[in-house]
PDB file of C-alpha atoms in Angstrom:
ATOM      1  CA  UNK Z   1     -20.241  23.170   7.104  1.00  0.00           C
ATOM      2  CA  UNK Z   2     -16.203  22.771   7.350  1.00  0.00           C
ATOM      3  CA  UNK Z   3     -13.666  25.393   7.084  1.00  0.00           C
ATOM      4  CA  UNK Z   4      -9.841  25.145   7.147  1.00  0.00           C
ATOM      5  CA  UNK Z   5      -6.936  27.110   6.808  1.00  0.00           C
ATOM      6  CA  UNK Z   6      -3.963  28.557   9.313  1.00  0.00           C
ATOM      7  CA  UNK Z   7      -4.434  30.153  12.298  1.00  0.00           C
ATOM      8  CA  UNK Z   8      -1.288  32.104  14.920  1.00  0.00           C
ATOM      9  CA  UNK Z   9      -1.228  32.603  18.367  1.00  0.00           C
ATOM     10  CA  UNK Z  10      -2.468  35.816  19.631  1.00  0.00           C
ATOM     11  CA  UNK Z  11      -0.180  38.496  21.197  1.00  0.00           C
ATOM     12  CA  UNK Z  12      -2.592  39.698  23.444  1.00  0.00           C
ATOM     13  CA  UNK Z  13      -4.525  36.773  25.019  1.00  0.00           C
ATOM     14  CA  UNK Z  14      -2.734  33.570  25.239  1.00  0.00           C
ATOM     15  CA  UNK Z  15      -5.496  31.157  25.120  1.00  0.00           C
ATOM     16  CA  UNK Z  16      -6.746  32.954  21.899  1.00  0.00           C
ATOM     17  CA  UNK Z  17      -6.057  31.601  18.124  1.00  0.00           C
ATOM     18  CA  UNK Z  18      -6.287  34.097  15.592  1.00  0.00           C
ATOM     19  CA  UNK Z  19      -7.591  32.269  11.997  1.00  0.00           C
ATOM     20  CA  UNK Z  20      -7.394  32.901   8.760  1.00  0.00           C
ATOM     21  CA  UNK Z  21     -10.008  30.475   6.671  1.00  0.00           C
ATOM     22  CA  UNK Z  22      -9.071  29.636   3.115  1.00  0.00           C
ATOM     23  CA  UNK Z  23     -11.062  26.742   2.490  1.00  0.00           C
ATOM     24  CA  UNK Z  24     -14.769  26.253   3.047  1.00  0.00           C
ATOM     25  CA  UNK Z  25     -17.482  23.663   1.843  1.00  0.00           C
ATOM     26  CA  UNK Z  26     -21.248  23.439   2.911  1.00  0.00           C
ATOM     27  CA  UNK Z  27     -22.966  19.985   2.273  1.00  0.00           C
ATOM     28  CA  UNK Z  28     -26.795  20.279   1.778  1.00  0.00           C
ATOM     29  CA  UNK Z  29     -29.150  17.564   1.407  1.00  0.00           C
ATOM     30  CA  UNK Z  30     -32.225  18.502  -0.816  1.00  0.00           C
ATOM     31  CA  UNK Z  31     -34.588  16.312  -1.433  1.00  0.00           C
ATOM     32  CA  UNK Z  32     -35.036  16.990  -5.526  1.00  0.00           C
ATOM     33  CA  UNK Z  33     -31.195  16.967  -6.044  1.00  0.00           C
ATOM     34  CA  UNK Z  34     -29.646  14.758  -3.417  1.00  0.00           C
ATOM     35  CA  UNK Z  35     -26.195  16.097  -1.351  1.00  0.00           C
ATOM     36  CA  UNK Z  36     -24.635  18.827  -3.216  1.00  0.00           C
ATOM     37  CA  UNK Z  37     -21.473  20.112  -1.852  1.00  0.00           C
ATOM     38  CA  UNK Z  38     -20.842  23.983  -2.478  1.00  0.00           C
ATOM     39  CA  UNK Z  39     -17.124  25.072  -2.235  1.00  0.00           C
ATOM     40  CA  UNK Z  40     -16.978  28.940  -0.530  1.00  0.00           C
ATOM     41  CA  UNK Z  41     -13.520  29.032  -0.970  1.00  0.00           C
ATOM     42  CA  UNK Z  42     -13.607  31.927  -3.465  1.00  0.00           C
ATOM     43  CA  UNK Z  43     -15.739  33.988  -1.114  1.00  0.00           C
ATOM     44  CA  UNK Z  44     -12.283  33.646   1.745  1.00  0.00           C
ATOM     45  CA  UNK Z  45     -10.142  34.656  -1.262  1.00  0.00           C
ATOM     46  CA  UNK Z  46     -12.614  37.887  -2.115  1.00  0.00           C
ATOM     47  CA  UNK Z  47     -13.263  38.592   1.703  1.00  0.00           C
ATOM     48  CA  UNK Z  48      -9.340  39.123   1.908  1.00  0.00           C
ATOM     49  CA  UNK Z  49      -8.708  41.242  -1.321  1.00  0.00           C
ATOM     50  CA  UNK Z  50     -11.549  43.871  -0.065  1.00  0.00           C
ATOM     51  CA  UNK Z  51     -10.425  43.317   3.585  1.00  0.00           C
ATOM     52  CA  UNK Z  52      -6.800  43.575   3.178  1.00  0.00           C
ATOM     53  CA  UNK Z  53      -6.010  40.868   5.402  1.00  0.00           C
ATOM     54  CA  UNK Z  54      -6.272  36.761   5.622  1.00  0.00           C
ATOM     55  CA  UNK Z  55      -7.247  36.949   9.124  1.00  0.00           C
ATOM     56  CA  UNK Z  56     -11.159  35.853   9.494  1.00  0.00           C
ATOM     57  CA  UNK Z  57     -11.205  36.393  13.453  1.00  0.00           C
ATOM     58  CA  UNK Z  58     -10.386  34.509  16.522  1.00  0.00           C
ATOM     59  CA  UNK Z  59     -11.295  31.779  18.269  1.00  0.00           C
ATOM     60  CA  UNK Z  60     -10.717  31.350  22.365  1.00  0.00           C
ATOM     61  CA  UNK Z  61     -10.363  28.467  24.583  1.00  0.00           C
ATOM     62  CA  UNK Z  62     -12.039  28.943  27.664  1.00  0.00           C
ATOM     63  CA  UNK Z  63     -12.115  25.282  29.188  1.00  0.00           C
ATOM     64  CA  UNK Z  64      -9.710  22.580  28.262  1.00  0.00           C
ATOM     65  CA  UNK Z  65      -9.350  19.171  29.741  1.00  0.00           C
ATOM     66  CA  UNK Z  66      -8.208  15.426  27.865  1.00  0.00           C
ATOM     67  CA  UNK Z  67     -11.841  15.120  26.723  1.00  0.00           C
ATOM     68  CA  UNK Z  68     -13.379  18.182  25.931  1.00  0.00           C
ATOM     69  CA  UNK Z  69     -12.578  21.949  25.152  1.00  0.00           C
ATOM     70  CA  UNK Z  70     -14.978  24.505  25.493  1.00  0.00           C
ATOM     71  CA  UNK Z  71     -14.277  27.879  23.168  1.00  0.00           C
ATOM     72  CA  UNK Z  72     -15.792  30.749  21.800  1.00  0.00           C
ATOM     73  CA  UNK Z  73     -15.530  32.855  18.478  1.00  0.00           C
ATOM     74  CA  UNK Z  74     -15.267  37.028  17.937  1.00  0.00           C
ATOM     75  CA  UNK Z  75     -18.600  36.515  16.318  1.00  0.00           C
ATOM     76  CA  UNK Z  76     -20.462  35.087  19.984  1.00  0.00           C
ATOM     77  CA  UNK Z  77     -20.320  31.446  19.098  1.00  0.00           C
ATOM     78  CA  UNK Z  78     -19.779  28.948  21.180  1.00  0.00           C
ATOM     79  CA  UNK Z  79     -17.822  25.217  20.312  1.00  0.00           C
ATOM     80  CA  UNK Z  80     -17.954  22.567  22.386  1.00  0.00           C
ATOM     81  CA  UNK Z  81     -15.794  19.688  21.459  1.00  0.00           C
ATOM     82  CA  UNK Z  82     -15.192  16.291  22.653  1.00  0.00           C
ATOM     83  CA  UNK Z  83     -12.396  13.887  21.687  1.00  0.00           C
ATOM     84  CA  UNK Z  84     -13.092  10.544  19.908  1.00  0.00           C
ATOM     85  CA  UNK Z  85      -9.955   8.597  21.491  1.00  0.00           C
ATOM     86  CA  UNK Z  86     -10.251   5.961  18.523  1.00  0.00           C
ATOM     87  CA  UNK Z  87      -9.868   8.588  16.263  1.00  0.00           C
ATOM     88  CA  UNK Z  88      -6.094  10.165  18.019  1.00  0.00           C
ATOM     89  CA  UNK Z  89      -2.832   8.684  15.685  1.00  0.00           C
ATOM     90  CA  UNK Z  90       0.334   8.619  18.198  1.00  0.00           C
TER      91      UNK Z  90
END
């Protein structure tokens, strides 16, 4: 699963992002049809024309150091990431 789009710091918690997804793809693997990619894209546009508003929700730091960054979403999840120093472009 990937999603994309903007996202704007929150007034009311400073270590909070609030995002608004636009672009969306899940990747399955199926064993009669190979990797099929579905784009959800449409269902971001539709979500925001019943909704009345871009914004999907936030997301919240909660630990942050040069390797790893711990968050959480409005919706309970919870993100670890780690950074792959090969992969950082001065």
């Amino acid at each position: 699963v990937r999603v994309g789009g903007p996202f704007r710091l929150s007034e009311k918690k400073n270590n909070r992002a609030v995002v608004s997804f636009d672009v969306g793809t899940v990747e399955l693997n199926l064993s009669f049809l190979g990797k099929v990619k579905v784009d959800l894209s449409p269902v971001f546009g539709l979500r925001a024309f019943v909704t009345g508003t871009k914004e999907n929700g936030w997301l919240e730091t909660t630990y942050l150091s040069t390797d790893v960054r711990i968050g959480r979403g409005n919706k309970g999840s919870c993100f670890v990431l780690t950074r792959d120093s090969s992969a950082v472009v001065p």
